Every structure is written in C-alpha cells, then in structure tokens.
XYZ file of C-alpha atoms in Angstrom:
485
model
C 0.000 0.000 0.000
C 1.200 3.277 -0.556
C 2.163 5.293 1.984
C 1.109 8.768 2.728
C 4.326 10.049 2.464
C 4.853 8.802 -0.986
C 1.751 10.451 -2.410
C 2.670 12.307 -5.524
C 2.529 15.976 -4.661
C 0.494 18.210 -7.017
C 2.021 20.536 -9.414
C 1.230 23.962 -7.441
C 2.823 21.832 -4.111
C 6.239 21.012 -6.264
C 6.132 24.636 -6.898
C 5.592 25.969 -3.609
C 8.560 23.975 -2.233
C 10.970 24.965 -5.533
C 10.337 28.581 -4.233
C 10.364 27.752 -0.399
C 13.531 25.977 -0.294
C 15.016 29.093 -3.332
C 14.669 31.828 -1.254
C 15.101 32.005 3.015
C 11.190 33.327 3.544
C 7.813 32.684 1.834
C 4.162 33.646 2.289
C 2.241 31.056 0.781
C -1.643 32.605 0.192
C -2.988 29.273 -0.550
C -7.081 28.833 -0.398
C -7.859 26.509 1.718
C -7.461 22.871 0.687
C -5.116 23.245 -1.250
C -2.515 21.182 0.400
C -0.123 24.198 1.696
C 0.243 22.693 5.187
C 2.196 19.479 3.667
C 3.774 21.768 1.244
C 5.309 23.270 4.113
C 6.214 20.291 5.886
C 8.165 19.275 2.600
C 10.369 22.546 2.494
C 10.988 22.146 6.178
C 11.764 18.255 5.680
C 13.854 19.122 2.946
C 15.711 22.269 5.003
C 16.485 19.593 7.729
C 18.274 17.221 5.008
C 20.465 19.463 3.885
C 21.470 20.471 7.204
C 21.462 16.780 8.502
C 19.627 17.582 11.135
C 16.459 17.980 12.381
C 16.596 22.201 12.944
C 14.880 24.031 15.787
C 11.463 24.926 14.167
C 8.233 26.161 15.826
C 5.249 26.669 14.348
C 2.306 29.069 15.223
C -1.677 27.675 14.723
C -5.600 28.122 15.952
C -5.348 26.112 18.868
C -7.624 23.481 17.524
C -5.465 22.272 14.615
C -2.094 21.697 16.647
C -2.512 18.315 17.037
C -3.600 18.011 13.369
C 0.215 19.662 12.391
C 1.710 16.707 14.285
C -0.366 14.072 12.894
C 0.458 15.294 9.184
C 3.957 15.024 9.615
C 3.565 11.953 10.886
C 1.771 11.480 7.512
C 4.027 13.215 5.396
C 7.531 12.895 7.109
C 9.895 10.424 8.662
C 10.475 12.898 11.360
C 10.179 11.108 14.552
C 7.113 11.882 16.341
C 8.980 12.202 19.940
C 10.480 15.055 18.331
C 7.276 17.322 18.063
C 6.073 18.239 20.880
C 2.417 20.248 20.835
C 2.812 22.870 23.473
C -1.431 23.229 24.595
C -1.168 23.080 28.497
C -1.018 25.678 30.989
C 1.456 28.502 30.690
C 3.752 27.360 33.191
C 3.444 23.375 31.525
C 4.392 24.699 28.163
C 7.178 26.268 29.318
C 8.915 23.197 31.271
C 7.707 20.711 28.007
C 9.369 23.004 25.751
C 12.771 23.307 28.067
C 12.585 19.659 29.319
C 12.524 18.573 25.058
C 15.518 21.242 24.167
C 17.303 21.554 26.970
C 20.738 19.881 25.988
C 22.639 18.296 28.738
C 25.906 17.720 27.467
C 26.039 21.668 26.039
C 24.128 22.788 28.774
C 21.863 24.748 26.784
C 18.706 24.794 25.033
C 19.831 23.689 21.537
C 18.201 20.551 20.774
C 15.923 20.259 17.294
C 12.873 19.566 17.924
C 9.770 20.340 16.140
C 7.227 23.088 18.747
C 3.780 23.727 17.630
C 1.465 26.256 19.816
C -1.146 28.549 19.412
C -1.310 32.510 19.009
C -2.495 33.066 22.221
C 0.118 31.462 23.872
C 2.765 34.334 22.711
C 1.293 36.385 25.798
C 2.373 33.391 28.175
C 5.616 35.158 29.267
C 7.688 32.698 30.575
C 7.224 30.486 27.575
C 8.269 33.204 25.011
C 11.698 33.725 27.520
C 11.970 30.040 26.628
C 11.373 30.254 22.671
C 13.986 33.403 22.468
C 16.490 31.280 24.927
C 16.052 28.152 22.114
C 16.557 30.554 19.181
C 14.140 28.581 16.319
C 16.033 28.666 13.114
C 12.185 28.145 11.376
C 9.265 30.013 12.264
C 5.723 28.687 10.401
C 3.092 30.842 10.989
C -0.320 29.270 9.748
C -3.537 31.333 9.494
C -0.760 34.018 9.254
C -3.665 36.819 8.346
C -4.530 36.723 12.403
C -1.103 38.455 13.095
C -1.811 41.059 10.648
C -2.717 44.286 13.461
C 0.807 45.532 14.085
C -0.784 47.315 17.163
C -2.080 43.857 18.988
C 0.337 42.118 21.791
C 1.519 38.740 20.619
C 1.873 39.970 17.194
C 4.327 42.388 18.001
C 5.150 39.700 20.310
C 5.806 37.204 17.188
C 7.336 40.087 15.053
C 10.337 39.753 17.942
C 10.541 35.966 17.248
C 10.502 36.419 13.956
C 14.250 38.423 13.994
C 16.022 35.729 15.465
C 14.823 32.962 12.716
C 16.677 32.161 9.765
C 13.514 30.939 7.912
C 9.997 32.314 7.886
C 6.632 31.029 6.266
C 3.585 32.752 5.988
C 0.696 30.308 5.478
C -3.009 32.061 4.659
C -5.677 31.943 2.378
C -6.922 35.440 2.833
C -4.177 37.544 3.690
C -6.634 40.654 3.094
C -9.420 40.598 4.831
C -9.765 44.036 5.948
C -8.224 45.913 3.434
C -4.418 45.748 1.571
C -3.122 47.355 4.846
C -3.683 44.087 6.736
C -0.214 42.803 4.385
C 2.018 45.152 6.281
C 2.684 43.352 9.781
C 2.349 40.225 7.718
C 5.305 41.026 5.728
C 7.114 42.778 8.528
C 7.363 38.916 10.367
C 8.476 37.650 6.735
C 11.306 39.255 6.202
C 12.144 42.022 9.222
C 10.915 44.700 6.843
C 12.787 43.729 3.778
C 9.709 44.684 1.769
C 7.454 47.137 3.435
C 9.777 49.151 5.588
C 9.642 48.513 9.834
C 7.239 51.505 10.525
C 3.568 51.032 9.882
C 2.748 54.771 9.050
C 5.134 55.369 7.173
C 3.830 52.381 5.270
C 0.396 53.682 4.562
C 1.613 57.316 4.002
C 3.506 55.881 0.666
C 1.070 53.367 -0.658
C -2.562 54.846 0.530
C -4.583 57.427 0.766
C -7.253 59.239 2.994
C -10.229 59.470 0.538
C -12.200 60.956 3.040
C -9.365 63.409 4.277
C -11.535 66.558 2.979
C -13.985 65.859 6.161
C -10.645 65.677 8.332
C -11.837 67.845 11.861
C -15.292 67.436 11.042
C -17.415 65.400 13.818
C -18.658 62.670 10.886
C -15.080 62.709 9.820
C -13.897 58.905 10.160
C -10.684 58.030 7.738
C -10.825 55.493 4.790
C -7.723 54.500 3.701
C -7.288 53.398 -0.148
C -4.117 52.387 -1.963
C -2.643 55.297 -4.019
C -3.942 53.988 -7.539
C 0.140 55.246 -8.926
C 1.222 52.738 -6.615
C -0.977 49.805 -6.390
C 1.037 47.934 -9.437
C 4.634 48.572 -7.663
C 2.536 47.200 -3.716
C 1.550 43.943 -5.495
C 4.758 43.413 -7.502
C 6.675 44.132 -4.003
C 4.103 41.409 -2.375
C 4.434 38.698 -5.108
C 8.523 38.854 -4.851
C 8.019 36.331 -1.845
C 4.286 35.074 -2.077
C 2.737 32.683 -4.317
C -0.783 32.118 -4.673
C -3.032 29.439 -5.308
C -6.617 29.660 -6.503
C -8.317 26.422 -5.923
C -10.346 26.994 -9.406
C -7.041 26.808 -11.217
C -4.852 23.803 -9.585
C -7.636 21.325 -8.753
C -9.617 19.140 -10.541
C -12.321 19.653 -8.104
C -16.045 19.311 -8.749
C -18.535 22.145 -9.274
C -19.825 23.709 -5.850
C -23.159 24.277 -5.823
C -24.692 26.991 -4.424
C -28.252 27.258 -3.459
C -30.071 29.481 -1.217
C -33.563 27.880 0.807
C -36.223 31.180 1.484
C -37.646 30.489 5.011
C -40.262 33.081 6.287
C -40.360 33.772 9.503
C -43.543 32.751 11.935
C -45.908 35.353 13.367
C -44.146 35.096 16.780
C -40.702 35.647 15.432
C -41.744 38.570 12.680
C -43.371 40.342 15.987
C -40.044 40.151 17.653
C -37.899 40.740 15.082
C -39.607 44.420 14.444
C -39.810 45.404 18.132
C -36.096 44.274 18.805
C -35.390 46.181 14.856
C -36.912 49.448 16.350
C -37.035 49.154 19.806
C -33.743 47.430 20.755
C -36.401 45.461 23.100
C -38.830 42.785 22.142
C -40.504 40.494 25.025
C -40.714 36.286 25.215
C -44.225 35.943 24.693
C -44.656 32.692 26.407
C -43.202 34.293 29.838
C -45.624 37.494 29.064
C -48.705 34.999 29.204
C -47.250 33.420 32.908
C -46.713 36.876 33.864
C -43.186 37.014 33.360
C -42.471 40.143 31.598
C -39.019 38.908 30.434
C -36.897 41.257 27.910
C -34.967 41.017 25.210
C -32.613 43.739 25.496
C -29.766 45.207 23.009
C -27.899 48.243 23.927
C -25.660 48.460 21.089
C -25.663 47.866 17.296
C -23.751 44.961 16.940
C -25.625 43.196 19.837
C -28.894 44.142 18.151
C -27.668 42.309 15.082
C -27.032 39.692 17.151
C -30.297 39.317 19.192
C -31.917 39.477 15.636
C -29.858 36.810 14.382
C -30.687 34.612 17.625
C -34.746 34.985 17.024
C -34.149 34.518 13.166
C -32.792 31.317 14.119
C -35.420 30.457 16.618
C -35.063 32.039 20.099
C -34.558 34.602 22.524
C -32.113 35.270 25.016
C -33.943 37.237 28.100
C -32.059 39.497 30.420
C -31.477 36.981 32.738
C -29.153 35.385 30.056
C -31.517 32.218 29.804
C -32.892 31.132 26.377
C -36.159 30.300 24.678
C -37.962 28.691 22.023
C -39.813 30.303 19.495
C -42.533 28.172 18.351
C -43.385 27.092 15.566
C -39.801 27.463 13.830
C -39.583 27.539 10.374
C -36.145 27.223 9.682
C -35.806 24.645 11.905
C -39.027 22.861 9.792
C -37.216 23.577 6.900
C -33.331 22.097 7.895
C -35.804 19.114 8.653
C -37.207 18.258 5.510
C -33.764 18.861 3.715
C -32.139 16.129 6.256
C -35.243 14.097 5.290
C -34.183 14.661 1.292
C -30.475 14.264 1.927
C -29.197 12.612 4.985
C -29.974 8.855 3.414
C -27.586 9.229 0.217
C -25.594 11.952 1.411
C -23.163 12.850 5.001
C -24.261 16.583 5.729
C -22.150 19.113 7.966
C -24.855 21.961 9.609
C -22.817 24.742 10.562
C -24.756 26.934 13.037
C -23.456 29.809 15.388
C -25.151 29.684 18.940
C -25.262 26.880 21.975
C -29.015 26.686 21.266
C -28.988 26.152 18.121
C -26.496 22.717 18.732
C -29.502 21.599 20.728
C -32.167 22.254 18.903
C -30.909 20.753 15.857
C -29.648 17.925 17.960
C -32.589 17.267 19.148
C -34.280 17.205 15.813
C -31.868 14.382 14.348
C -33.173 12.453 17.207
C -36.558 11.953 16.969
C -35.294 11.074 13.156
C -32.637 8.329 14.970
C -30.525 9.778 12.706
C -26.888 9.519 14.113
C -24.548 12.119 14.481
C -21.937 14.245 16.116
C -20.729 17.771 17.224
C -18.030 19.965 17.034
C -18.012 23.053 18.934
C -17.033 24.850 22.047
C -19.446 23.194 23.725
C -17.296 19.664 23.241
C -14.128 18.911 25.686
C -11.197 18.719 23.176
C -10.370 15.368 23.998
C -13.629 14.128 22.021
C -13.150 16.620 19.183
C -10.657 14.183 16.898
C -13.020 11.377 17.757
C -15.969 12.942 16.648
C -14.388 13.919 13.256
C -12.683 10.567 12.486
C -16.241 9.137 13.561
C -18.082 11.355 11.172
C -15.696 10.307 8.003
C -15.190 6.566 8.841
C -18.901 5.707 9.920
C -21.298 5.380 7.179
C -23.534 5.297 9.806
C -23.187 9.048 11.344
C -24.316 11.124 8.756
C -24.399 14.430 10.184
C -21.646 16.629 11.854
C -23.237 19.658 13.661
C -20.167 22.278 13.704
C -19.718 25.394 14.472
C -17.534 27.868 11.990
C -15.238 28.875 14.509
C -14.668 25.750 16.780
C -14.740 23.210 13.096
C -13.705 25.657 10.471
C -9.992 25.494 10.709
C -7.559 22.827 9.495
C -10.023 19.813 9.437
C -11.166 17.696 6.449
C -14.612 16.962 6.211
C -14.627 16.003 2.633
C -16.757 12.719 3.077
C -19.899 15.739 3.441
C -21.612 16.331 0.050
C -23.661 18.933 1.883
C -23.340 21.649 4.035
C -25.936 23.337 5.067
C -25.625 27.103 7.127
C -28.003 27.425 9.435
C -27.164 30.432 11.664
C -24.035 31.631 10.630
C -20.648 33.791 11.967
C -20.418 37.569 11.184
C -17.153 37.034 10.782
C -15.728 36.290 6.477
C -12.897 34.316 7.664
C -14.947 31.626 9.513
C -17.294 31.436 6.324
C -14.215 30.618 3.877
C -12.907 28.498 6.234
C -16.157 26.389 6.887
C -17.161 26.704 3.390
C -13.744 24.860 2.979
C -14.183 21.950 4.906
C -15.903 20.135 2.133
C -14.709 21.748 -0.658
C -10.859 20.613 -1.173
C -8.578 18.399 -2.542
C -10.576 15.117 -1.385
C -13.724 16.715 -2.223
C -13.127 14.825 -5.911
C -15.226 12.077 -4.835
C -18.443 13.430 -5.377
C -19.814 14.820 -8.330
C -20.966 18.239 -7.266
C -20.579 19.394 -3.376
C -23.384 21.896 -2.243
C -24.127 24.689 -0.063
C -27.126 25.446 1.303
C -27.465 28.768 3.641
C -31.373 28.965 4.975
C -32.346 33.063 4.611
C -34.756 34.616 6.280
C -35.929 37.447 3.266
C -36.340 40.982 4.653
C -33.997 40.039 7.544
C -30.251 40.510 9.017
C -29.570 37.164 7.063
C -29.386 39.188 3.589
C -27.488 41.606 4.935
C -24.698 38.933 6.061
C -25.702 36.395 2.786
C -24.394 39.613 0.800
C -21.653 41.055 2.855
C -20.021 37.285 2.775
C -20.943 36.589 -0.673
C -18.821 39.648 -1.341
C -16.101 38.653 0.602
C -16.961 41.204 3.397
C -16.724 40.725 7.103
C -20.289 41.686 8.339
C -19.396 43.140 11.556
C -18.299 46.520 9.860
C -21.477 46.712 7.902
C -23.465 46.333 10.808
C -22.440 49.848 12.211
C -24.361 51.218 9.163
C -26.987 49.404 8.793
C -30.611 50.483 9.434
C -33.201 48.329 9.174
C-alpha cells in the first residue's frame, strides 16, 4: 500500500517547495485545501536534510489544529514523532515541556531540534516566550498568518520579535486581506524584518494609501478610509508577489462544481413580531413568559448586539435578560433544515454549521426523533472528544451528520466525506465562512460529483445583509455599524 508520504505531490505543491527551499522566507496565500500545510512540511523536511539535522522549528496555529500539524507530519515525514512536541497546556506546563525537550545536557543549553507547535495566544504566556527566544528557532511557520496582521495587537508584536532571530519564515493564509491591503504590512514585517514594506507602519500607509475621506478631516462625521494610491498599487503587489505565491483552488484542482443554493424560510408570526420590536425598539418580550406573567426582555444596547439578538430569534429564540434562552414556536427554519435532512441525509453525510449553543440543541434534538446519528463539534465539546468525533463522522457510514460550528470546526479539518453543508445560523465574521465553506470543498472533495451549499435566509432580515456582505467577501461586523433596518 502506498504510503502517505509517498503520495505524488500536485504541481502547485512542487512549486511551492521549488520557491520555499530558493529563497530564506515565503508567504504562501494558498485557499484553503489546497494542500499548503504538507507543502510546508516538505520545504521544512527538505531544510532539515540538507542540514542533517532535524533544525529548531516552531510553528504558530488556531489552537484546535495543533494536534492536526503533528499528525500530518507523521503522515508526510519520517520525522520522529517524539520530536514534536504540541505545546497546549497551561502557561507554566508549556514552558517546562518546551525546556525539558531542548534543553541539551551535554552543552548545557537549550539547543536541541525539535519540532514546537502552539497557538497565538500562547505568545502572551511570558515565561514560555523567555523560553522560545532562549532556544533561538532557526524556522518560524506561521499558519492562518492573516490573524497576526494588526501591528498594534500584543503577541503579534510579540511574534514580530521571534521572527528576527529565525533564519527561515513562512507565511501560510488563504486570505491575507481581509480588511483591506493594509492588513499585508505586519504580515510582511514577520516575513522578512521589513525587507519589503519598511519597519514603521505609518510610514507604510503614508507611501502606498490614501485618505479618501481626508476633505472631512476635523469634522465630527469625519472617520478616515484608507485606499491604496492607484500610482502605486502595481509597484505594492509586484513588491508582495517577490516572496508570495498564490493558489486559486479553481485553477490547480480538478475539483467538482460547488453548488450553491439558497432555501427562502419566512419567519412565523411570533418571530416577525419580535424581530420588528427588537429592529426598532432594541427590546422585544418572550411571549410565552408574558402569558405566565413574566415580563421577560430582550434587550440590546448596542448595534452589533442588536444584530445579534436578531440573528438569535431569526434562528429560533430569545435570550432574556437573565441570560436564559427560549424557544420560538413554531420554527420555520428549523421545519425547513428538517425536511432537507429528510431529502439528503440517506444518500448523502451533511455538515450543519450553526453559530449559537441553542442552536447545537435544537438541531440535535431534531436528528433524534429522526434516529438519525450524528456528532458535534463546537465549544461546547471537551477537546479530547473533538478528533473522535471527526474521524467518527468520516469513517462511519452510519453518522451522517456533523453539527459544527464555523469557529470551533472551520480550521484545518477535512470533512470532505460531506456532500452537503448546510448554514443554518451563521458567523459575522468572512474568515470563519471561507474556512467552513472549505471543509468540504478541497482536494478530497473529488469524490463526489458536485458538493453543495445550502445557507437557509430569512428574506427581509439581518440574514441578507450577512448572505451579501459574505458573498462579497466582506466581514459583516463593519457593515453592521451602518446598517438600518
């Protein structure tokens, strides 16, 4: 049988590692599924051959695909497995694992190679970055690279340090802009110690954008919007593509079409009624309390918790001011994610991506009273079960639905066995969309004929405001502060 390890590599992958092992840094911006993790583990591979050693690498990740980096070089690598050490324990833990592994006793000194995987949040753990700088990593692999990309925030000034003492960097995202083209700077600045875009972030933006709305400057609206200099934009991407590569999944896979279909669900008396007071208002009431004589509100103080309150009784209830949730009966788009699990779940494995705690349940308790079988990956499940639940989903023709949640499921895990995923309540957030949206639709995904997404709007609602802001490639949350419905 052939190994993982000996699986040809695809074309864009061969390429990725010609340029990664041709120049000392990289950012590969690499949609995801497109195989840039084991691309990476190639050049790094390949790095330690030449050396003939194994060199001090550590490599930066969401928290809930660290284990995932050590199982694919297991896959992809001969690298001895004792040798990479996940560092996902307390502060104080991390620290000693990562000085007990280096720590060598016949130099008395932390030089050992070893392979160190961690998460971003862990670059605020003090006394575990005094340990990374004493070990002086020769690699540095920062995947999801785009969440480093405010220059301003603590552990990415934090891994901009780090990134000094390396001799290698790579840059693994598939949207390095999110924002806007600013969000490249900091990225770049951990690349290559300001090689390309200078050191100084203002200085940055003073020669490649512009304040179109600089003619309201001192006025109370007055709120900047900063645009690249159109005489400059050609010389900011040529400067950008000098160490990137990038990799459309449309153009290097033979993947099949995805399918995109939208399901109209209206909402039910109760919920329009709630909807509009909570729309105006910023307060709608649980009617089922009212008629016990519980007057229990539904209360949003601010925009972007209005938008979320809306969202909540879109997808069928209410949280009260107490913080406890309730029903709202009947519920359409629950009736309606029903009856497509009747049509689908028999011939097809489905992943239902929804947003909120009750949602998990209701939904959960839907598949049921079906006896359908399935499993969940959220926040809600210990971590320990998460890797069982996912190799459960996509080696059990029985379990036929994964209910996930776009932030907890949508990084770094293959869900390809799904022909269907269907959105149920979703994130305001673009990057957890892509992300989710690529869980099924990768290299892998090949074995079906079509893959299809389904997102269940509710017309005249917040859902078209987000089903247009994300088909746009928009992150919602900034839209919301203009929005008046």
């Amino acid at each position: 049988m052939q190994s993982m390890e000996d699986r040809p590599l695809w074309d864009h992958q061969k390429k990725i590692i010609s340029m990664g092992l041709g120049m000392p840094d990289l950012a590969i911006f690499a949609e995801m599924g497109c195989g840039k993790s084991r691309a990476t583990i190639e050049i790094i591979r390949r790095r330690c051959g030449l050396e003939k050693r194994l060199m001090r690498t550590l490599i930066l990740a969401p928290k809930i695909v660290l284990k995932n980096w050590k199982s694919e070089f297991g896959m992809y690598s001969k690298i001895n497995q004792g040798d990479i050490i996940v560092l996902d324990k307390s502060g104080k833990q991390r620290a000693k694992d990562l000085f007990d592994a280096c720590f060598d006793t016949s130099r008395n000194e932390l030089s050992r190679g070893k392979i160190a995987i961690t998460n971003y949040e862990a670059m605020e753990m003090d006394e575990l970055v005094k340990i990374i700088h004493d070990w002086q990593p020769e690699i540095l692999v920062c995947d999801e690279a785009h969440r480093l990309k405010n220059p301003q925030s603590k552990r990415a000034k934090i891994v901009v340090g780090i990134s000094d003492i390396v001799k290698h960097v790579y840059l693994l995202t598939g949207t390095p802009i999110l924002n806007s083209p600013m969000d490249v700077f900091n990225q770049y600045r951990i690349l290559d110690g300001g090689e390309t875009f200078g050191k100084n972030f203002y200085t940055f933006r003073g020669r490649y954008f512009e304040d179109i709305n600089s003619g309201w400057a001192g006025k109370q609206s007055y709120f900047p919007k900063w645009m690249p200099r159109a005489e400059t934009y050609d010389h900011l991407n040529d400067l950008m593509y000098r160490k990137a590569i990038r990799v459309v999944k449309s153009e290097c896979l033979d993947l099949p079409p995805l399918v995109r279909q939208t399901v109209q669900v209206e909402l039910s008396p109760v919920q329009s009624k709630m909807y509009k007071e909570m729309a105006v208002e910023y307060v709608t009431f649980v009617e089922q309390q009212k008629e016990k004589g519980e007057s229990l509100a539904v209360v949003a103080q601010l925009a972007i918790t209005k938008a979320l309150r809306l969202q909540q009784i879109v997808s069928g209830f209410a949280k009260d001011v107490t913080g406890n949730h309730h029903r709202i009966t009947p519920c359409p788009r629950l009736d309606a994610l029903s009856d497509l699990v009747d049509d689908l779940a028999d011939q097809h494995k489905i992943i239902i991506w929804a947003t909120f705690k009750e949602n998990y349940a209701m939904i959960g308790e839907m598949l049921k009273k079906k006896k359908i079988p399935f499993v969940e990956l959220h926040g809600d499940v210990p971590q320990k079960d998460r890797e069982e639940n996912v190799r459960r989903f996509r080696q059990d023709g029985d379990c036929r639905v994964i209910i996930a949640n776009q932030g907890a499921a949508g990084i770094g895990i293959n869900l390809t066995e799904a022909s269907y995923s269907i959105f149920y309540s979703r994130s305001f957030r673009l990057e957890h969309d892509l992300q989710a949206e690529a869980r099924n639709y990768r290299g892998g995904s090949e074995i079906h004929s079509s893959v299809t997404r389904i997102d269940l709007i509710a017309p005249g609602t917040i859902d078209e405001l987000i089903n247009e802001a994300l088909s746009k490639k928009q992150d919602v949350a900034h839209k919301i502060l203009d929005w008046n419905p």
